mmCIF file of C-alpha atoms in Angstrom:
data_model
loop_
_atom_site.group_PDB
_atom_site.id
_atom_site.type_symbol
_atom_site.label_atom_id
_atom_site.label_comp_id
_atom_site.label_asym_id
_atom_site.label_seq_id
_atom_site.Cartn_x
_atom_site.Cartn_y
_atom_site.Cartn_z
ATOM 1 C CA MET A 661 9.042 -7.584 30.503
ATOM 2 C CA LYS A 662 6.597 -7.115 27.666
ATOM 3 C CA VAL A 663 5.215 -9.127 24.751
ATOM 4 C CA GLN A 664 5.131 -6.829 21.740
ATOM 5 C CA LYS A 665 3.008 -7.441 18.644
ATOM 6 C CA VAL A 666 4.862 -6.689 15.424
ATOM 7 C CA LEU A 667 3.661 -6.493 11.830
ATOM 8 C CA VAL A 668 5.824 -8.192 9.215
ATOM 9 C CA GLU A 669 5.663 -6.844 5.674
ATOM 10 C CA ASP A 670 5.198 -10.147 3.853
ATOM 11 C CA LYS A 671 2.825 -11.715 6.398
ATOM 12 C CA PRO A 672 -0.947 -11.109 6.674
ATOM 13 C CA TYR A 673 -0.880 -11.776 10.436
ATOM 14 C CA PRO A 674 1.174 -10.307 13.316
ATOM 15 C CA LEU A 675 4.096 -11.973 15.094
ATOM 16 C CA TYR A 676 5.287 -11.381 18.640
ATOM 17 C CA ILE A 677 8.598 -10.554 20.281
ATOM 18 C CA LEU A 678 9.620 -10.457 23.926
ATOM 19 C CA LEU A 679 11.173 -7.259 25.312
ATOM 20 C CA ASP A 680 13.227 -7.237 28.505
ATOM 21 C CA LYS A 681 13.033 -4.570 31.236
ATOM 22 C CA ASN A 682 15.253 -2.298 29.132
ATOM 23 C CA PHE A 683 12.867 -2.752 26.171
ATOM 24 C CA GLU A 684 15.492 -4.690 24.238
ATOM 25 C CA VAL A 685 14.534 -7.719 22.179
ATOM 26 C CA VAL A 686 15.176 -11.100 23.843
ATOM 27 C CA GLU A 687 17.015 -12.694 20.916
ATOM 28 C CA PRO A 688 16.612 -16.423 21.822
ATOM 29 C CA VAL A 689 12.837 -15.989 22.024
ATOM 30 C CA LYS A 690 12.794 -14.003 18.779
ATOM 31 C CA LYS A 691 14.574 -16.846 16.966
ATOM 32 C CA PHE A 692 12.241 -19.423 18.509
ATOM 33 C CA ILE A 693 9.141 -17.478 17.446
ATOM 34 C CA LYS A 694 10.511 -17.263 13.904
ATOM 35 C CA TYR A 695 11.081 -21.038 13.972
ATOM 36 C CA LEU A 696 7.485 -21.653 15.116
ATOM 37 C CA ASP A 697 6.168 -19.450 12.326
ATOM 38 C CA ASN A 698 8.342 -21.118 9.687
ATOM 39 C CA THR A 699 7.158 -24.568 10.769
ATOM 40 C CA GLY A 700 3.492 -23.612 10.341
ATOM 41 C CA LYS A 701 2.337 -23.043 13.914
ATOM 42 C CA ALA A 702 -0.942 -21.112 14.145
ATOM 43 C CA PRO A 703 -0.679 -17.383 14.983
ATOM 44 C CA ASN A 704 -2.701 -17.890 18.164
ATOM 45 C CA THR A 705 -0.287 -20.653 19.251
ATOM 46 C CA ILE A 706 2.684 -18.355 18.636
ATOM 47 C CA LYS A 707 1.029 -15.618 20.681
ATOM 48 C CA THR A 708 0.349 -18.038 23.538
ATOM 49 C CA TYR A 709 3.954 -19.333 23.498
ATOM 50 C CA SER A 710 5.219 -15.736 23.664
ATOM 51 C CA TYR A 711 3.271 -15.038 26.850
ATOM 52 C CA HIS A 712 4.313 -18.381 28.357
ATOM 53 C CA LEU A 713 7.981 -17.568 27.739
ATOM 54 C CA LYS A 714 7.473 -14.135 29.260
ATOM 55 C CA LEU A 715 6.565 -15.890 32.522
ATOM 56 C CA PHE A 716 9.693 -18.039 32.256
ATOM 57 C CA TYR A 717 11.944 -15.001 31.835
ATOM 58 C CA GLN A 718 10.196 -13.209 34.691
ATOM 59 C CA PHE A 719 10.935 -16.200 36.894
ATOM 60 C CA MET A 720 14.613 -16.245 35.859
ATOM 61 C CA SER A 721 14.849 -12.496 36.532
ATOM 62 C CA GLN A 722 13.427 -12.904 40.038
ATOM 63 C CA GLN A 723 15.809 -15.760 40.751
ATOM 64 C CA ARG A 724 18.741 -13.891 39.150
ATOM 65 C CA ILE A 725 19.670 -16.769 36.869
ATOM 66 C CA GLU A 726 20.523 -16.898 33.172
ATOM 67 C CA LEU A 727 19.716 -19.528 30.554
ATOM 68 C CA ASP A 728 23.225 -20.970 30.858
ATOM 69 C CA ASP A 729 22.738 -21.419 34.607
ATOM 70 C CA LEU A 730 19.586 -23.504 34.269
ATOM 71 C CA GLN A 731 19.523 -26.826 36.063
ATOM 72 C CA PHE A 732 16.750 -29.315 36.672
ATOM 73 C CA GLU A 733 16.172 -27.889 40.150
ATOM 74 C CA GLU A 734 15.460 -24.422 38.713
ATOM 75 C CA LEU A 735 12.856 -25.867 36.361
ATOM 76 C CA ALA A 736 11.225 -27.706 39.250
ATOM 77 C CA ASN A 737 11.156 -24.403 41.167
ATOM 78 C CA PHE A 738 9.588 -22.762 38.117
ATOM 79 C CA VAL A 739 6.692 -25.223 38.281
ATOM 80 C CA GLY A 740 6.155 -24.297 41.933
ATOM 81 C CA TRP A 741 6.409 -20.592 41.083
ATOM 82 C CA LEU A 742 3.700 -20.937 38.432
ATOM 83 C CA ARG A 743 1.378 -22.410 41.030
ATOM 84 C CA ASN A 744 2.177 -19.793 43.697
ATOM 85 C CA PRO A 745 4.197 -16.858 42.294
ATOM 86 C CA THR A 746 6.273 -15.027 44.929
ATOM 87 C CA GLY A 747 9.428 -12.981 44.945
ATOM 88 C CA ASP A 748 11.243 -15.970 46.429
ATOM 89 C CA VAL A 749 10.111 -19.511 45.612
ATOM 90 C CA LYS A 750 11.943 -20.855 48.687
ATOM 91 C CA VAL A 751 9.600 -19.082 51.102
ATOM 92 C CA ILE A 752 7.567 -21.665 53.008
ATOM 93 C CA ASP A 753 4.032 -20.782 54.077
ATOM 94 C CA LEU A 754 2.325 -23.394 56.204
ATOM 95 C CA LYS A 755 -1.106 -21.949 55.519
ATOM 96 C CA PRO A 756 -2.714 -23.731 52.557
ATOM 97 C CA LYS A 757 -3.473 -21.408 49.666
ATOM 98 C CA LYS A 758 -5.392 -21.924 46.493
ATOM 99 C CA ALA A 759 -3.000 -22.253 43.570
ATOM 100 C CA LYS A 760 -3.027 -19.350 41.127
ATOM 101 C CA ARG A 761 -2.957 -21.691 38.116
ATOM 102 C CA GLU A 762 -4.518 -25.105 37.630
ATOM 103 C CA GLU A 763 -2.511 -28.139 36.602
ATOM 104 C CA THR A 764 -3.551 -27.923 32.943
ATOM 105 C CA SER A 765 -2.350 -24.305 32.694
ATOM 106 C CA VAL A 766 0.978 -25.117 34.349
ATOM 107 C CA ASN A 767 1.526 -28.065 31.996
ATOM 108 C CA SER A 768 0.767 -25.887 28.949
ATOM 109 C CA ILE A 769 3.298 -23.268 30.059
ATOM 110 C CA LEU A 770 5.823 -25.976 30.854
ATOM 111 C CA ASN A 771 5.376 -27.554 27.407
ATOM 112 C CA ALA A 772 6.131 -24.195 25.779
ATOM 113 C CA VAL A 773 9.275 -23.741 27.881
ATOM 114 C CA ILE A 774 10.486 -27.279 27.204
ATOM 115 C CA SER A 775 9.944 -26.785 23.452
ATOM 116 C CA PHE A 776 11.934 -23.550 23.682
ATOM 117 C CA LEU A 777 14.829 -25.227 25.529
ATOM 118 C CA GLU A 778 14.838 -28.165 23.118
ATOM 119 C CA TYR A 779 15.022 -25.694 20.223
ATOM 120 C CA LEU A 780 17.997 -23.954 21.851
ATOM 121 C CA ASN A 781 19.666 -27.315 22.396
ATOM 122 C CA ARG A 782 19.422 -28.067 18.662
ATOM 123 C CA THR A 783 20.467 -24.648 17.396
ATOM 124 C CA GLU A 784 22.600 -22.963 20.070
ATOM 125 C CA ASP A 785 25.506 -23.811 22.302
ATOM 126 C CA PHE A 786 23.130 -24.768 25.071
ATOM 127 C CA LYS A 787 23.460 -27.754 27.350
ATOM 128 C CA ALA A 788 20.301 -29.845 27.429
ATOM 129 C CA ILE A 789 18.611 -30.505 30.759
ATOM 130 C CA GLU A 790 17.260 -33.986 31.287
ATOM 131 C CA MET A 791 13.576 -33.467 32.051
ATOM 132 C CA SER A 792 12.340 -36.969 31.347
ATOM 133 C CA LYS A 793 12.947 -40.472 32.562
ATOM 134 C CA GLU A 794 13.010 -43.868 30.905
ATOM 135 C CA VAL A 795 9.805 -45.768 31.598
ATOM 136 C CA ARG A 796 9.086 -49.345 30.604
ATOM 137 C CA GLY A 797 5.579 -50.520 29.889
ATOM 138 C CA ARG A 798 2.377 -48.511 29.740
ATOM 139 C CA SER A 799 -0.871 -48.804 31.598
ATOM 140 C CA PHE A 800 -2.665 -48.273 28.271
ATOM 141 C CA LYS A 801 -1.739 -50.748 25.535
ATOM 142 C CA GLY A 802 -2.143 -49.285 22.081
ATOM 143 C CA PHE A 803 -3.014 -51.039 18.830
ATOM 144 C CA LEU A 804 0.691 -51.643 18.009
ATOM 145 C CA HIS A 805 1.659 -52.574 21.550
ATOM 146 C CA HIS A 806 3.013 -55.942 20.419
ATOM 147 C CA ILE A 807 5.589 -54.215 18.191
ATOM 148 C CA ASN A 808 6.949 -51.922 20.924
ATOM 149 C CA LYS A 809 6.565 -54.443 23.746
ATOM 150 C CA GLY A 810 9.416 -54.124 26.212
ATOM 151 C CA LYS A 811 10.733 -50.873 24.741
ATOM 152 C CA SER A 812 11.136 -47.814 26.923
ATOM 153 C CA TYR A 813 9.724 -44.365 26.269
ATOM 154 C CA LYS A 814 10.333 -40.884 27.646
ATOM 155 C CA LYS A 815 8.080 -39.425 30.326
ATOM 156 C CA ASN A 816 8.228 -35.786 31.444
ATOM 157 C CA VAL A 817 8.845 -35.936 35.188
ATOM 158 C CA LEU A 818 7.905 -32.285 35.754
ATOM 159 C CA LYS A 819 4.427 -32.620 34.304
ATOM 160 C CA LEU A 820 1.730 -32.249 36.943
ATOM 161 C CA ARG A 821 -0.991 -34.817 37.389
ATOM 162 C CA VAL A 822 -4.223 -33.288 36.105
ATOM 163 C CA LYS A 823 -7.365 -33.828 38.118
ATOM 164 C CA LYS A 824 -10.023 -35.575 36.064
ATOM 165 C CA LYS A 825 -12.965 -33.257 35.517
ATOM 166 C CA LEU A 826 -16.302 -33.934 33.949
ATOM 167 C CA VAL A 827 -17.043 -31.405 31.235
ATOM 168 C CA LYS A 828 -19.930 -29.099 31.993
ATOM 169 C CA ALA A 829 -22.880 -29.292 29.628
ATOM 170 C CA LEU A 830 -26.162 -27.439 29.438
ATOM 171 C CA GLU A 831 -29.608 -28.973 29.638
ATOM 172 C CA HIS A 832 -31.729 -28.774 26.487
ATOM 173 C CA GLU A 833 -34.198 -26.439 28.214
ATOM 174 C CA GLN A 834 -31.347 -24.082 29.177
ATOM 175 C CA VAL A 835 -30.216 -23.839 25.544
ATOM 176 C CA ILE A 836 -33.768 -22.851 24.555
ATOM 177 C CA VAL A 837 -33.824 -20.113 27.222
ATOM 178 C CA ILE A 838 -30.472 -18.773 25.962
ATOM 179 C CA LEU A 839 -31.658 -18.726 22.335
ATOM 180 C CA ASN A 840 -34.867 -16.920 23.293
ATOM 181 C CA ALA A 841 -32.780 -14.276 25.092
ATOM 182 C CA CYS A 842 -30.954 -13.328 21.872
ATOM 183 C CA HIS A 843 -32.080 -9.945 20.573
ATOM 184 C CA THR A 844 -30.905 -10.344 16.968
ATOM 185 C CA LYS A 845 -31.018 -13.085 14.354
ATOM 186 C CA ARG A 846 -27.236 -12.825 14.098
ATOM 187 C CA ASP A 847 -26.786 -13.617 17.788
ATOM 188 C CA LYS A 848 -29.219 -16.536 17.632
ATOM 189 C CA LEU A 849 -27.440 -17.954 14.563
ATOM 190 C CA LEU A 850 -24.051 -17.617 16.253
ATOM 191 C CA ILE A 851 -25.219 -19.453 19.386
ATOM 192 C CA MET A 852 -26.918 -22.140 17.289
ATOM 193 C CA LEU A 853 -23.740 -22.828 15.289
ATOM 194 C CA MET A 854 -21.719 -23.337 18.468
ATOM 195 C CA TYR A 855 -24.457 -25.547 19.939
ATOM 196 C CA GLU A 856 -25.814 -27.539 16.987
ATOM 197 C CA GLY A 857 -22.573 -27.585 14.986
ATOM 198 C CA GLY A 858 -20.166 -27.889 17.914
ATOM 199 C CA LEU A 859 -18.073 -25.077 16.416
ATOM 200 C CA ARG A 860 -15.385 -23.119 18.226
ATOM 201 C CA ILE A 861 -15.527 -19.305 18.289
ATOM 202 C CA GLY A 862 -12.682 -19.061 15.784
ATOM 203 C CA GLU A 863 -14.448 -21.431 13.400
ATOM 204 C CA VAL A 864 -17.693 -19.459 13.578
ATOM 205 C CA LEU A 865 -15.991 -16.105 13.006
ATOM 206 C CA SER A 866 -13.967 -17.532 10.101
ATOM 207 C CA LEU A 867 -17.073 -18.479 8.123
ATOM 208 C CA ARG A 868 -17.613 -16.825 4.734
ATOM 209 C CA ILE A 869 -20.651 -16.864 2.456
ATOM 210 C CA GLU A 870 -18.913 -19.373 0.169
ATOM 211 C CA ASP A 871 -18.572 -21.832 3.092
ATOM 212 C CA ILE A 872 -22.348 -22.313 3.389
ATOM 213 C CA SER A 873 -24.203 -24.760 1.165
ATOM 214 C CA THR A 874 -27.875 -23.983 1.737
ATOM 215 C CA TRP A 875 -29.227 -26.543 -0.751
ATOM 216 C CA ASP A 876 -27.863 -29.555 1.130
ATOM 217 C CA ASN A 877 -27.534 -28.078 4.654
ATOM 218 C CA LYS A 878 -23.749 -28.275 4.880
ATOM 219 C CA ILE A 879 -21.134 -25.965 6.372
ATOM 220 C CA TYR A 880 -17.522 -26.184 5.236
ATOM 221 C CA ILE A 881 -14.882 -25.340 7.834
ATOM 222 C CA THR A 882 -12.140 -23.855 5.648
ATOM 223 C CA PRO A 883 -8.753 -22.848 7.129
ATOM 224 C CA ARG A 884 -7.285 -19.642 5.682
ATOM 225 C CA ASP A 885 -3.879 -18.079 6.238
ATOM 226 C CA HIS A 886 -5.392 -14.864 7.524
ATOM 227 C CA ASN A 887 -8.750 -13.496 8.625
ATOM 228 C CA GLU A 888 -9.378 -9.789 8.986
ATOM 229 C CA ASN A 889 -10.984 -10.263 12.406
ATOM 230 C CA GLY A 890 -8.070 -12.309 13.778
ATOM 231 C CA ALA A 891 -10.044 -15.573 13.820
ATOM 232 C CA TYR A 892 -8.164 -18.822 13.198
ATOM 233 C CA ILE A 893 -9.145 -22.440 12.780
ATOM 234 C CA LYS A 894 -7.400 -24.850 15.125
ATOM 235 C CA LEU A 895 -5.271 -27.589 13.489
ATOM 236 C CA LYS A 896 -5.833 -25.945 10.075
ATOM 237 C CA LYS A 897 -7.863 -28.944 8.910
ATOM 238 C CA GLU A 898 -10.870 -28.807 6.612
ATOM 239 C CA ARG A 899 -14.064 -30.563 7.604
ATOM 240 C CA THR A 900 -17.726 -30.575 6.673
ATOM 241 C CA ILE A 901 -20.575 -30.148 9.173
ATOM 242 C CA ASP A 902 -24.139 -31.236 8.453
ATOM 243 C CA VAL A 903 -26.756 -29.007 10.082
ATOM 244 C CA SER A 904 -30.545 -28.933 10.294
ATOM 245 C CA LYS A 905 -32.756 -27.178 7.763
ATOM 246 C CA GLU A 906 -34.041 -25.042 10.650
ATOM 247 C CA LEU A 907 -30.558 -23.677 11.283
ATOM 248 C CA MET A 908 -30.094 -23.051 7.570
ATOM 249 C CA GLY A 909 -33.445 -21.224 7.541
ATOM 250 C CA LEU A 910 -32.201 -19.003 10.382
ATOM 251 C CA TYR A 911 -29.054 -18.264 8.350
ATOM 252 C CA THR A 912 -31.136 -17.218 5.314
ATOM 253 C CA ASP A 913 -33.397 -15.080 7.517
ATOM 254 C CA TYR A 914 -30.319 -13.307 8.946
ATOM 255 C CA LEU A 915 -28.943 -12.548 5.472
ATOM 256 C CA VAL A 916 -32.284 -11.101 4.331
ATOM 257 C CA HIS A 917 -33.105 -8.937 7.371
ATOM 258 C CA GLU A 918 -29.809 -7.971 9.080
ATOM 259 C CA TYR A 919 -26.831 -8.586 6.813
ATOM 260 C CA GLY A 920 -25.355 -5.547 5.088
ATOM 261 C CA GLU A 921 -25.367 -4.758 1.375
ATOM 262 C CA ASP A 922 -22.322 -3.855 -0.752
ATOM 263 C CA LEU A 923 -19.842 -5.010 1.897
ATOM 264 C CA GLU A 924 -16.169 -5.218 0.931
ATOM 265 C CA HIS A 925 -15.925 -8.736 2.349
ATOM 266 C CA ASP A 926 -18.017 -11.895 2.664
ATOM 267 C CA TYR A 927 -17.593 -12.713 6.372
ATOM 268 C CA ILE A 928 -20.912 -14.032 7.633
ATOM 269 C CA PHE A 929 -20.834 -12.498 11.098
ATOM 270 C CA ILE A 930 -20.649 -8.717 11.082
ATOM 271 C CA ASN A 931 -20.940 -5.903 13.601
ATOM 272 C CA LEU A 932 -24.486 -4.515 13.675
ATOM 273 C CA LYS A 933 -23.713 -1.280 15.540
ATOM 274 C CA ASN A 934 -24.059 1.869 13.449
ATOM 275 C CA THR A 935 -20.484 3.085 13.986
ATOM 276 C CA TYR A 936 -18.862 -0.208 13.011
ATOM 277 C CA PHE A 937 -21.675 -1.676 10.911
ATOM 278 C CA GLY A 938 -20.444 -4.262 8.426
ATOM 279 C CA HIS A 939 -17.055 -4.850 10.057
ATOM 280 C CA PRO A 940 -16.249 -8.555 10.627
ATOM 281 C CA LEU A 941 -17.172 -9.601 14.161
ATOM 282 C CA LYS A 942 -14.250 -10.231 16.544
ATOM 283 C CA TYR A 943 -13.613 -12.586 19.480
ATOM 284 C CA GLN A 944 -14.285 -9.931 22.112
ATOM 285 C CA SER A 945 -17.711 -9.189 20.647
ATOM 286 C CA VAL A 946 -18.703 -12.863 21.057
ATOM 287 C CA LEU A 947 -17.433 -12.910 24.658
ATOM 288 C CA ASP A 948 -19.403 -9.716 25.371
ATOM 289 C CA LEU A 949 -22.525 -11.295 23.865
ATOM 290 C CA ILE A 950 -22.199 -14.344 26.107
ATOM 291 C CA ARG A 951 -21.753 -12.109 29.167
ATOM 292 C CA ARG A 952 -24.979 -10.297 28.272
ATOM 293 C CA LEU A 953 -26.839 -13.586 27.788
ATOM 294 C CA VAL A 954 -25.602 -14.874 31.151
ATOM 295 C CA LYS A 955 -26.913 -11.697 32.785
ATOM 296 C CA ARG A 956 -30.284 -11.911 30.999
ATOM 297 C CA THR A 957 -30.913 -15.593 31.665
ATOM 298 C CA GLY A 958 -29.114 -16.236 34.935
ATOM 299 C CA ILE A 959 -27.553 -19.311 33.266
ATOM 300 C CA THR A 960 -23.787 -19.389 33.637
ATOM 301 C CA PHE A 961 -22.160 -20.758 30.487
ATOM 302 C CA THR A 962 -19.252 -20.252 28.105
ATOM 303 C CA ALA A 963 -18.883 -20.603 24.353
ATOM 304 C CA HIS A 964 -17.066 -23.896 24.820
ATOM 305 C CA MET A 965 -19.894 -25.240 26.984
ATOM 306 C CA LEU A 966 -22.158 -25.041 23.933
ATOM 307 C CA ARG A 967 -19.654 -27.234 22.059
ATOM 308 C CA HIS A 968 -19.431 -29.590 25.065
ATOM 309 C CA THR A 969 -23.220 -29.809 25.179
ATOM 310 C CA HIS A 970 -23.415 -30.797 21.521
ATOM 311 C CA ALA A 971 -20.746 -33.478 21.890
ATOM 312 C CA THR A 972 -22.299 -34.858 25.076
ATOM 313 C CA GLU A 973 -25.705 -35.118 23.398
ATOM 314 C CA LEU A 974 -24.177 -37.009 20.452
ATOM 315 C CA ILE A 975 -22.466 -39.507 22.776
ATOM 316 C CA ARG A 976 -25.640 -40.009 24.817
ATOM 317 C CA ASN A 977 -27.565 -40.659 21.597
ATOM 318 C CA GLY A 978 -25.252 -43.512 20.689
ATOM 319 C CA TRP A 979 -22.743 -41.844 18.326
ATOM 320 C CA ASP A 980 -19.447 -43.660 17.963
ATOM 321 C CA ALA A 981 -16.496 -41.634 19.311
ATOM 322 C CA ALA A 982 -14.831 -41.707 15.867
ATOM 323 C CA TYR A 983 -17.797 -39.875 14.317
ATOM 324 C CA VAL A 984 -17.835 -37.321 17.141
ATOM 325 C CA GLN A 985 -14.086 -36.801 16.671
ATOM 326 C CA LYS A 986 -14.513 -36.005 12.985
ATOM 327 C CA ARG A 987 -17.456 -33.682 13.602
ATOM 328 C CA LEU A 988 -15.657 -31.715 16.323
ATOM 329 C CA GLY A 989 -12.343 -31.600 14.489
ATOM 330 C CA HIS A 990 -10.231 -33.292 17.173
ATOM 331 C CA ALA A 991 -6.764 -34.412 16.059
ATOM 332 C CA HIS A 992 -7.050 -37.752 17.897
ATOM 333 C CA VAL A 993 -10.034 -39.907 18.792
ATOM 334 C CA GLN A 994 -8.521 -40.449 22.256
ATOM 335 C CA THR A 995 -9.087 -36.738 22.955
ATOM 336 C CA THR A 996 -12.787 -37.239 22.227
ATOM 337 C CA ILE A 997 -12.967 -40.347 24.401
ATOM 338 C CA ASP A 998 -11.101 -38.758 27.327
ATOM 339 C CA THR A 999 -13.205 -35.589 27.180
ATOM 340 C CA TYR A 1000 -16.732 -36.786 26.452
ATOM 341 C CA VAL A 1001 -17.123 -40.517 27.007
ATOM 342 C CA HIS A 1002 -17.901 -40.219 30.691
ATOM 343 C CA LEU A 1003 -20.749 -41.345 32.903
ATOM 344 C CA SER A 1004 -22.341 -38.891 35.298
ATOM 345 C CA ASP A 1005 -24.473 -39.989 38.254
ATOM 346 C CA GLN A 1006 -27.567 -39.084 36.214
ATOM 347 C CA ASP A 1007 -26.352 -41.209 33.290
ATOM 348 C CA MET A 1008 -25.954 -44.165 35.635
ATOM 349 C CA LYS A 1009 -29.419 -43.577 37.089
ATOM 350 C CA ASN A 1010 -31.022 -43.387 33.642
ATOM 351 C CA GLU A 1011 -29.330 -46.585 32.491
ATOM 352 C CA TYR A 1012 -30.426 -48.404 35.642
ATOM 353 C CA LYS A 1013 -34.031 -47.335 34.958
ATOM 354 C CA LYS A 1014 -33.733 -48.839 31.469
ATOM 355 C CA TYR A 1015 -32.420 -52.024 33.070
ATOM 356 C CA LEU A 1016 -35.392 -52.171 35.430
ATOM 357 C CA ARG A 1017 -37.852 -51.642 32.565
ATOM 358 C CA GLY A 1018 -36.196 -54.464 30.661
ATOM 359 C CA ARG A 1019 -36.755 -56.928 33.483
ATOM 360 C CA GLU A 1020 -40.354 -55.983 34.308
ATOM 361 C CA HIS A 1021 -41.598 -59.278 32.890
ATOM 362 C CA ILE A 1022 -39.278 -61.163 35.262
ATOM 363 C CA ASN A 1023 -40.708 -59.221 38.193
ATOM 364 C CA GLU A 1024 -44.245 -60.174 37.073
ATOM 365 C CA ILE A 1025 -43.318 -63.872 36.955
ATOM 366 C CA THR A 1026 -41.778 -63.572 40.430
ATOM 367 C CA LYS A 1027 -44.982 -61.994 41.802
ATOM 368 C CA ARG A 1028 -47.120 -64.778 40.357
ATOM 369 C CA SER A 1029 -44.880 -67.410 41.888
ATOM 370 C CA ASN A 1030 -45.397 -65.837 45.314
#
């Protein structure tokens, strides 16, 4: 099976179709992709769903089952297959093996498949499979809990329990080492925007000259229907980021010394190589830059770790989660709380030291009494 990118005449971005082993279009997936596009899903989301559904069809092919034959048991087997893909999911191996995919990845794939099946249930002659159970009461009581008290809600019984992980953040000194290892002003500016602004790669690559307000040190994250370099802004929501005058000075320095003249576009980040000079920078170029910086510095990090570092520093400096949510562009404040409002062993140690300093006068009184 193959996911094929296709260009549509009236759309500035590509769509995707799924081809079976005979290179024929899988019609149910084609209709679903069209539905996602019509309802405003981001191109990157559509691409991801296409590859998730490819896995689902590969599983059905191995198990020699069709959509109409699907039962709850097959979906449960699919979850197991995602964790440990084999030709036969019923094979039992007593030796423990590391799962191919983590729980979060399996849940993402499963969500795409469930959305696909729910779409078919609404539009096709397809019998729905009950994948949820009625649950009464919640461990977390929301703001309007008193209104829904006693009411049941649906819970996906196939969803895997995700292990709680602390996000990885860099130390301030490590960020300085990484910045000093950048060979161009462009690279340093790019790293600084992901660190000081908490921007995602797509948000950085989407920036245009008109999005930068140098006189009041503001950056406007502006969603657009299409970017030449394939960059997209998650959630398609506008937001404004305040940055330091030092970062804005670095931006001005980059425009003066490295940015091209008479370009046919106004993307801020461009390719600096002679062959492709002036072309808007793409995702892969940023990933290659980070790989080079990891090799130069010996510090293992990712683009998202720079964003995590920024958010963690804000929380540790007393920022309310609601402000951090707005700055990072999260859809829900609970996402910010679940991701960043955590206490590491070092945090606990630092707070205990503050506690001890606060009671020094009590210790002095105790000594005098003795």
